[in-house]
XYZ file of C-alpha atoms in Angstrom:
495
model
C 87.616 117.794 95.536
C 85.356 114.659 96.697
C 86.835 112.066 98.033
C 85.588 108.376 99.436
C 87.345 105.511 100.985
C 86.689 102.145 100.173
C 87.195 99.363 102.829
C 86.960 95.634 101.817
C 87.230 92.822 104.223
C 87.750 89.390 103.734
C 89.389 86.705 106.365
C 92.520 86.777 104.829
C 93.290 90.438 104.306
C 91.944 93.822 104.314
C 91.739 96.091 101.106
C 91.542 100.138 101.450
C 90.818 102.233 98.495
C 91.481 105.602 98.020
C 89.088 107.326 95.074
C 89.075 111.121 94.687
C 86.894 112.459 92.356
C 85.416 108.991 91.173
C 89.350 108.095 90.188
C 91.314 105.240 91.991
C 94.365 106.868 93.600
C 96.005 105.087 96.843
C 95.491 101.481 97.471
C 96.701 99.980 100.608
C 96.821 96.029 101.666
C 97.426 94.463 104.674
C 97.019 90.268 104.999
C 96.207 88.800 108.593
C 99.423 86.558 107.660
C 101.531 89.665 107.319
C 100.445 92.523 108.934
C 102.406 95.731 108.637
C 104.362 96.698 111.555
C 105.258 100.355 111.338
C 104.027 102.031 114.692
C 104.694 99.283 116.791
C 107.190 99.131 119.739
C 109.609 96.346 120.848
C 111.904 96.232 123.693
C 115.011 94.740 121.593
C 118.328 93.322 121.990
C 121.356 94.904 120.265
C 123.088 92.235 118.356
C 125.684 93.891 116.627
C 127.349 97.361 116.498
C 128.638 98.425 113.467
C 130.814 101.818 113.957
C 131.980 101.917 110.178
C 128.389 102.678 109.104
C 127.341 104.291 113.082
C 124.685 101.878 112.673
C 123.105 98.550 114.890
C 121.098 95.658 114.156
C 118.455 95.022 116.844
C 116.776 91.730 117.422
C 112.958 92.771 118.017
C 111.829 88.560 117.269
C 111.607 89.012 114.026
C 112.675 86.947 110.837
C 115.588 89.788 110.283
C 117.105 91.771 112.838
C 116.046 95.594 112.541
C 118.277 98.597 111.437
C 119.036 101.507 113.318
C 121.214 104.365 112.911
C 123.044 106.772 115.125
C 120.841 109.828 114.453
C 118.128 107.430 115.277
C 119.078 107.159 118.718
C 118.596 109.700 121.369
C 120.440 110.242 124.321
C 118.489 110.712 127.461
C 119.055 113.215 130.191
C 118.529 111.707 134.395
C 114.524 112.379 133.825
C 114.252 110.381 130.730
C 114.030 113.271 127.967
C 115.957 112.966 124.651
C 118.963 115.273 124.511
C 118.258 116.706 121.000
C 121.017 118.698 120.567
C 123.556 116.597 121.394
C 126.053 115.653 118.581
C 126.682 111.793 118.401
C 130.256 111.089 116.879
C 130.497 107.392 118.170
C 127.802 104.958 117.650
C 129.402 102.726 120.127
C 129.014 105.379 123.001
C 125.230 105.291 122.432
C 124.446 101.203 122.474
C 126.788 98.128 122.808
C 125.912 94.456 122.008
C 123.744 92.172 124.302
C 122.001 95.950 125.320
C 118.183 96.048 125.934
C 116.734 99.079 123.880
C 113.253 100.176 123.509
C 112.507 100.724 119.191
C 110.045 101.910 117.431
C 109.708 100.754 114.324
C 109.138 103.584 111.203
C 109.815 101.068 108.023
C 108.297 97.914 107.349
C 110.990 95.344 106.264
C 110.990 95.903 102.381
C 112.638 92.931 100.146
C 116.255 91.776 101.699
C 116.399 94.590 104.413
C 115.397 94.456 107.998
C 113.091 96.978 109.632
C 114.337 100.390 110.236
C 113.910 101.582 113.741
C 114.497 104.696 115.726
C 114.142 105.305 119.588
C 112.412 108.453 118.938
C 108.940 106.580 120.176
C 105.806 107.977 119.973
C 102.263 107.110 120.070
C 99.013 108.507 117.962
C 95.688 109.296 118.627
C 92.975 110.815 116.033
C 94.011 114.758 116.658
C 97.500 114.165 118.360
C 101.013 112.273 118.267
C 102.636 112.344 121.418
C 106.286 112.037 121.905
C 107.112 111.021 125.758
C 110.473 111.510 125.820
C 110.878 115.290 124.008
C 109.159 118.139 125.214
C 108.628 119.651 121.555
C 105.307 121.385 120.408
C 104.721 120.838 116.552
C 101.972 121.471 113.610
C 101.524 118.905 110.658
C 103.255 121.050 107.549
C 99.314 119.868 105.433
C 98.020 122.788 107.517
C 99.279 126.010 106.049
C 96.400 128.538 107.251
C 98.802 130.414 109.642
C 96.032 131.671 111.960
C 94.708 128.303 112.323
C 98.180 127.010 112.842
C 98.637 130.283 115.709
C 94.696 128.969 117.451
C 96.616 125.601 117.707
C 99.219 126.602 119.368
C 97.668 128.828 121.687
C 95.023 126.248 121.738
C 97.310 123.200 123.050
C 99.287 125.438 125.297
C 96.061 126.326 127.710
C 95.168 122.580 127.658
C 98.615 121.780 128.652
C 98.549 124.547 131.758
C 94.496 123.172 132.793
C 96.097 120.051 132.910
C 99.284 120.779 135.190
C 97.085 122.609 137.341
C 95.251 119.874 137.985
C 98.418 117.989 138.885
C 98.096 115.835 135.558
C 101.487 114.884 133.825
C 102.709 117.181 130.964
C 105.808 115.859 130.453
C 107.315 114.846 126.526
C 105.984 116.527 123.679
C 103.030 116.552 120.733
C 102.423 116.682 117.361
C 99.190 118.358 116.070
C 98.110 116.255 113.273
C 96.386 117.416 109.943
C 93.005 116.348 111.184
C 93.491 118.454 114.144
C 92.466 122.070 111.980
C 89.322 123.117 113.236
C 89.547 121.252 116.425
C 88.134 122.387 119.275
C 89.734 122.626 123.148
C 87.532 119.016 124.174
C 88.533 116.864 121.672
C 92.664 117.703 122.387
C 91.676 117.139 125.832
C 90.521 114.018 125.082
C 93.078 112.761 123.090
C 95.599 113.900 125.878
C 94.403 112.144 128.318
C 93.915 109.215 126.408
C 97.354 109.379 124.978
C 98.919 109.732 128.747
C 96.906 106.687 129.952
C 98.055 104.561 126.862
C 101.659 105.499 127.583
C 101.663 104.910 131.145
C 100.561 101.410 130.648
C 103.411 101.132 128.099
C 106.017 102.089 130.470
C 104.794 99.359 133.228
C 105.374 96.615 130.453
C 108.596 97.818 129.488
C 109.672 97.479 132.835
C 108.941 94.177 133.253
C 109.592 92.473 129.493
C 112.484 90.464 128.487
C 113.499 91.520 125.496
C 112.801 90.782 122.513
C 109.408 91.096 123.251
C 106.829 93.687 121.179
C 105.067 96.181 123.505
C 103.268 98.139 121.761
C 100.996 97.234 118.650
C 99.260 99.590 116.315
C 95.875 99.390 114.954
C 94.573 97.599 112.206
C 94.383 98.739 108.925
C 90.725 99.939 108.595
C 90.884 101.554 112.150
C 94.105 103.321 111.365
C 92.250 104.308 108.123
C 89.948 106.202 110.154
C 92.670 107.919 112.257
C 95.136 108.983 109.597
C 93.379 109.133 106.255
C 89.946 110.837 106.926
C 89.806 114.342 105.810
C 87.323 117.217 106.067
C 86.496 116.357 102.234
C 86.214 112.767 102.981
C 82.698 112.527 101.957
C 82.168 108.783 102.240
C 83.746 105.685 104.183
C 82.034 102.626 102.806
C 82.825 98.978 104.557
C 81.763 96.167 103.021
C 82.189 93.575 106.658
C 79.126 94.161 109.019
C 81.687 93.042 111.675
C 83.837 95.952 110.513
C 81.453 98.129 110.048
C 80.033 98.370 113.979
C 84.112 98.198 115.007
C 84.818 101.378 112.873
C 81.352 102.842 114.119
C 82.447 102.462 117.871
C 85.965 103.615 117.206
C 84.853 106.935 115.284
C 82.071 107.180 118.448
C 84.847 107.528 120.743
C 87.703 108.720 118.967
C 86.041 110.903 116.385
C 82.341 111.506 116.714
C 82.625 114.063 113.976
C 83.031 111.264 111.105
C 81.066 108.829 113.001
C 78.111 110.004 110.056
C 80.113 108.889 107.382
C 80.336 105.424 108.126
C 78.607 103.932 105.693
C 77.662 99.417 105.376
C 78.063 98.582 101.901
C 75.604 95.384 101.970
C 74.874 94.934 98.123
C 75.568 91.895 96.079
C 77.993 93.145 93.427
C 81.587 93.594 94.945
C 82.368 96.944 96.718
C 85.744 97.312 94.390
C 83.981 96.172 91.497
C 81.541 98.935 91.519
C 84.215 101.514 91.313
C 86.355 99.487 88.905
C 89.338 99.235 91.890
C 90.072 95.628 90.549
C 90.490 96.370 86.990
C 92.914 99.581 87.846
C 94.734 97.198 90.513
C 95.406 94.939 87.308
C 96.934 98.306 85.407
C 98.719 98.937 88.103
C 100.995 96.055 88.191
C 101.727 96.388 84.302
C 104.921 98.101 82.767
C 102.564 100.251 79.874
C 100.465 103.160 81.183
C 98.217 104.636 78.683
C 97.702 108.613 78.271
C 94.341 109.724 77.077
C 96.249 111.293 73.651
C 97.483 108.369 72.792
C 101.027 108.687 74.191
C 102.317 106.432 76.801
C 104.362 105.888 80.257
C 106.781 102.982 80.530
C 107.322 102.010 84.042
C 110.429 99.982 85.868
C 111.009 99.572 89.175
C 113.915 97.923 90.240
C 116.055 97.613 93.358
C 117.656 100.697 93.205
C 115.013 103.068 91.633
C 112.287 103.422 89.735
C 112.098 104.623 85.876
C 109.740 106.576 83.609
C 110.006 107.012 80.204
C 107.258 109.116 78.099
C 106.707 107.958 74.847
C 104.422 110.503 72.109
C 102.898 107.004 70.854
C 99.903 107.444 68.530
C 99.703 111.006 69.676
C 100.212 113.634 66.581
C 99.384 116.259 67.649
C 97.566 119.504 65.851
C 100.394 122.372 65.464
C 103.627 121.393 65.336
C 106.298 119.109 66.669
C 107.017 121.478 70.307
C 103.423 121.821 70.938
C 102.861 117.828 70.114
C 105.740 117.235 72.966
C 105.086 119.890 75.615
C 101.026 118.254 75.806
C 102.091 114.985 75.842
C 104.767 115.561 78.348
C 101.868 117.627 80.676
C 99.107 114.866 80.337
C 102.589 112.568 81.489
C 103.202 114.278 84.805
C 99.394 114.470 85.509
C 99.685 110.188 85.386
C 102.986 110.292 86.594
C 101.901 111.834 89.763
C 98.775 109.378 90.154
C 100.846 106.492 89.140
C 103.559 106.969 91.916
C 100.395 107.339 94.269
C 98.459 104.276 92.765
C 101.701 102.018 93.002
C 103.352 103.616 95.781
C 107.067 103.638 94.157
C 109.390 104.996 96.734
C 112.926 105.773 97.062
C 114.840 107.703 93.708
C 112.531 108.095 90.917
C 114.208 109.139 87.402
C 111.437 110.364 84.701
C 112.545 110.868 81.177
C 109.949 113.699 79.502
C 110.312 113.888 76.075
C 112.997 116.446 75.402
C 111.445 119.645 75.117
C 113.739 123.192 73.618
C 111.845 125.638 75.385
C 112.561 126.142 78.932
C 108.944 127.736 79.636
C 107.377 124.273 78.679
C 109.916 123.065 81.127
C 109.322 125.259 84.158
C 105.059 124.377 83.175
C 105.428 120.378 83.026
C 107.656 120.635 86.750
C 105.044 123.190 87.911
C 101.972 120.432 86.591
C 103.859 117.507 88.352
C 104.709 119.439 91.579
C 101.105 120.776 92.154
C 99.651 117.134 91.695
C 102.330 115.449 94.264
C 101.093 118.414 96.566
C 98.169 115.568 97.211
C 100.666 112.594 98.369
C 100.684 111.469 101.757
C 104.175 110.307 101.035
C 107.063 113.612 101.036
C 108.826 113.951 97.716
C 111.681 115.994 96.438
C 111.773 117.202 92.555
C 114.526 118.490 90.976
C 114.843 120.505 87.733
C 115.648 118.874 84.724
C 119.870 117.695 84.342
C 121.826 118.112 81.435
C 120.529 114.726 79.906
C 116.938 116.208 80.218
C 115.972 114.235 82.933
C 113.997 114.749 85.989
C 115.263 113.298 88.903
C 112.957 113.110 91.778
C 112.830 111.100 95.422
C 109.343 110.064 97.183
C 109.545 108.814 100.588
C 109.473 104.726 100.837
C 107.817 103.633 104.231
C 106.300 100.316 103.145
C 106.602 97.817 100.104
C 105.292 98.945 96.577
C 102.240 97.751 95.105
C 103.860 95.456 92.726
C 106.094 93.825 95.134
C 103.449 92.983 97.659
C 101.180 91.260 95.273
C 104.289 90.314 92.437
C 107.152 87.771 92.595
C 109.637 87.486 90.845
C 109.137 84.827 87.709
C 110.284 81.582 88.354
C 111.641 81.084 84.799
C 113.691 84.256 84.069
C 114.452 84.691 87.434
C 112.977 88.607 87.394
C 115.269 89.254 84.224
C 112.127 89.781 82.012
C 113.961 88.494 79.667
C 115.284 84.896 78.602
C 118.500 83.726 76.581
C 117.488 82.224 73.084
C 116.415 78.974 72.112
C 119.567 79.357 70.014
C 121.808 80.219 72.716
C 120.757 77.879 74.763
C 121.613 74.615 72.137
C 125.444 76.364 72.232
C 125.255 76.336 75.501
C 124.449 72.546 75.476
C 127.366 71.884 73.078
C 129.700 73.868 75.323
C 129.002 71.251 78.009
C 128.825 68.286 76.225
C 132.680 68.699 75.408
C 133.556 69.348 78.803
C 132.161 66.632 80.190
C 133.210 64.199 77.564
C 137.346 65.540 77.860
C 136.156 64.694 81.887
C 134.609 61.665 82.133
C 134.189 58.192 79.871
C 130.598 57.088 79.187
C 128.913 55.123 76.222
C 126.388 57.936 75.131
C 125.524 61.167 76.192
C 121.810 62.083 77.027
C 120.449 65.654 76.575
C 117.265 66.573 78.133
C 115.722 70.029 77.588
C 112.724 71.740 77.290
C 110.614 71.178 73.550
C 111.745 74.375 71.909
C 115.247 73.320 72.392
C 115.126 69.672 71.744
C 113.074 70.499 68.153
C 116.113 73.045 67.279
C 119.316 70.349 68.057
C 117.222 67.907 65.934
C 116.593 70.374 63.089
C 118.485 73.942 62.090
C 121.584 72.451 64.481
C 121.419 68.746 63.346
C 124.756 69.189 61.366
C 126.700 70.865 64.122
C 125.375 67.461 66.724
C 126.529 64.614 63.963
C 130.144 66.924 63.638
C 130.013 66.637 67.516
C 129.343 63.541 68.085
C 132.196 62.207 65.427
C 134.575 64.738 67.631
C 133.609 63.158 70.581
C 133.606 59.606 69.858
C 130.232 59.266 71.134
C 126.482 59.200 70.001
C 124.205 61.661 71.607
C 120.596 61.401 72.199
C 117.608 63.552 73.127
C 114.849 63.772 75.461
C 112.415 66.348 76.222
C 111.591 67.172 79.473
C 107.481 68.894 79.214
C 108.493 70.478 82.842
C 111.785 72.364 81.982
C 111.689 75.967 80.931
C 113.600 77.220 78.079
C 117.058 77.692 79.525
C 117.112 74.216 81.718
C 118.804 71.402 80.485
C 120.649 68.564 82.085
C 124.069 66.580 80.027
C 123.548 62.712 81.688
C 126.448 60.437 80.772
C 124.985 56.887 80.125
């Protein structure tokens, strides 16, 4: 498999594309008004306990107070090391308001809720996470060689003894990450060194901040590119900011020499995401209809509490008969499906509806097809097999805002309905208020202003209902259309 990464810069945000095999899978976005804040670290101010839910908002200085939860916090023992084991039945004998408490935070604020924090800190270099407070050795699950993952471990644990012998601090815990296979005894070194200067200078400004101040900041989004996404079959990194460019090249010079050569300026005129056609599948990304290749089709919803799939046959027809026609639509389906999730980054509970299909080999094949392409998501997901109602139910972990919400809004007229009430509707609606407010108040004439649509259908198909109204009423009633009103506005004005 080939893969590139595509970086675009501009002053007001940065773009990074993810294309494997010449195909657009992962986008992510961060704008300098709004940059993501996962990975950074706050010393916060506990501003309400909430023992019904063992749960605690934390003021960390931002819009919305952040979100903890009791198995988020760890006790600490007299040298400062998290007391794993220890079961937590009261979240009130872990924090109490107007407390100071060092956070980490490990989910952007997404929509209404605050960010979600946990005391669990750690900090990350290219090969290593390291954990300061829990002396715990670990391997990133995305290597599954198990004699590489036995050289790691024997690998960190001599570093870790050279280093005490030397009389340099050992103390908390790492995390080998996946870039670490193949890594050799300097490079850990390196990173553990660096990672013990970094925290020591973390700990001297949490001693003296007030809270809520932020301590700890992670790196941009083109730099953390570089740390997190860059695999051994990363073939490319193209940047298309000559300021950018020389950062990432220093960076990868220090941090990782080894990808330093795949740094790459991208100087022509034609737009970096417009030679790989990133804009145009950012523009299908954001639309409910995915096309399959057969001629069948995804709908896609997202909503507050989960996302929806529904796979449609379409145009598709098919060659044999009706089971075959279903079973390679529904495979082509959780071949997009999988991309899609990627591509749009839906999180949370994800309910697809295949096409029903009778044979339960065709079942175990499309779950097989749609597990084996997830296997490529940074994100961790959970499938199920398919319920009684022939549905797949399915959860993919949600650690920052979907594609469509961070460049969407809601629409202004139908209020993120997608739908709006009738022209038709709408004139009843009118009538419905007219006699309230004429039993309410006296006037000489009643005014009705509403948008075109409406006003043409009172004045036409509905004329007989207004003259049988106004005779009711004992009152004339006029019209006025109002060019900036959407359908369902209107306004009853007693003159």
């Amino acid at each position: 498999m080939s893969e590139e990464l595509l970086i675009n810069i501009a002053p007001m945000e940065t773009r990074v594309a993810l294309v494997e095999n010449g195909v657009l899978q992962e986008v992510y976005l961060e704008r300098s008004a709004r940059r993501g804040i996962v990975g950074n670290i706050y010393k916060g101010k506990v501003v309400r306990v909430m023992p019904g839910m063992q749960a605690a908002f934390i003021d960390i200085g931002l819009e919305r107070a952040g979100f903890i939860q009791a198995s988020d916090i760890a006790p600490l023992d007299e040298n400062g090391m998290e007391l794993r084991e220890a079961e937590v039945t009261d979240i009130r004998t872990l924090v109490r308001e107007g407390q100071a408490l060092v956070v980490q935070v490990v989910k952007d604020p997404i929509s209404s809720k605050g960010a979600r924090l946990t005391t669990h800190l750690s900090v990350s270099a290219r090969y290593l996470v390291y954990m300061p407070q829990a002396p715990h050795i670990g391997i990133s699950n995305r290597i599954e060689d198990e004699c590489e993952r036995e050289r790691l471990r024997e690998l960190i644990d001599k570093v870790l003894e050279t280093l005490a012998e030397e009389g340099q601090s050992n103390e908390g815990g790492f995390i080998l990450r996946t870039a670490a296979e193949g890594v050799q005894r300097e490079e850990l070194l390196r990173d553990m060194l660096f990672l013990y200067k970094l925290w020591g200078e973390l700990e001297q400004r949490i001693k003296v901040a007030t809270e809520p101040t932020k301590i700890h900041e992670d790196l941009p989004l083109f730099m953390r590119v570089l740390r997190d996404l860059v695999q051994p079959h990363t073939e490319k990194i193209r940047i298309d900011s000559d300021d950018a460019h020389l950062r990432a090249a220093r960076f990868a010079g220090k941090y990782a020499p080894e990808i330093a050569e795949r740094i790459e300026y991208y100087y022509k005129e034609r737009p970096l995401f417009d030679l790989y056609g990133v804009e145009d599948e950012i523009r299908r990304a954001l639309e409910h209809k995915v096309a399959l290749k057969s001629g069948g089709y995804l709908l896609i919803e997202q909503t507050e509490a989960m996302s929806t799939i529904d796979v449609n046959t379409g145009a598709f027809v098919g060659h044999r008969n009706l089971e075959e026609t279903i079973f390679k639509t529904n495979l082509e389906a959780a071949i997009a499906i999988a991309r899609q999730l990627r591509l749009r980054n839906l999180g949370g509970i994800i309910i697809i509806d295949f096409i029903d299909m009778q044979d339960p080999e065709h079942q175990r094949q499309v779950l097989r097809t749609l597990g084996k392409k997830l296997e490529h998501d940074y994100a961790k997901t959970s499938i199920t097999g398919v319920s009684e109602l022939g549905l797949v139910e399915m959860t993919r972990k949600r650690t920052r805002e979907s594609l469509g919400r961070l460049l969407c809004e809601p629409c202004p007229v139908c209020l993120g309905r997608g739908t709006l009430k009738t022209a038709e509707t709408v004139c009843y609606e009118i009538f419905r208020e007219i006699l309230r407010e004429a039993r309410a108040y006296d006037s000489d004439k009643i005014m009705v202003l509403a948008a075109q649509l409406v006003i043409d259908l009172l004045l036409d198909e509905e004329s007989a209902t207004v003259a049988d109204l106004e005779e009711f009423i004992g009152r004339p009633i006029q019209f006025q259309v109002e060019p900036i009103y959407s359908q369902e506005q209107y306004d009853i004005v007693l003159v």
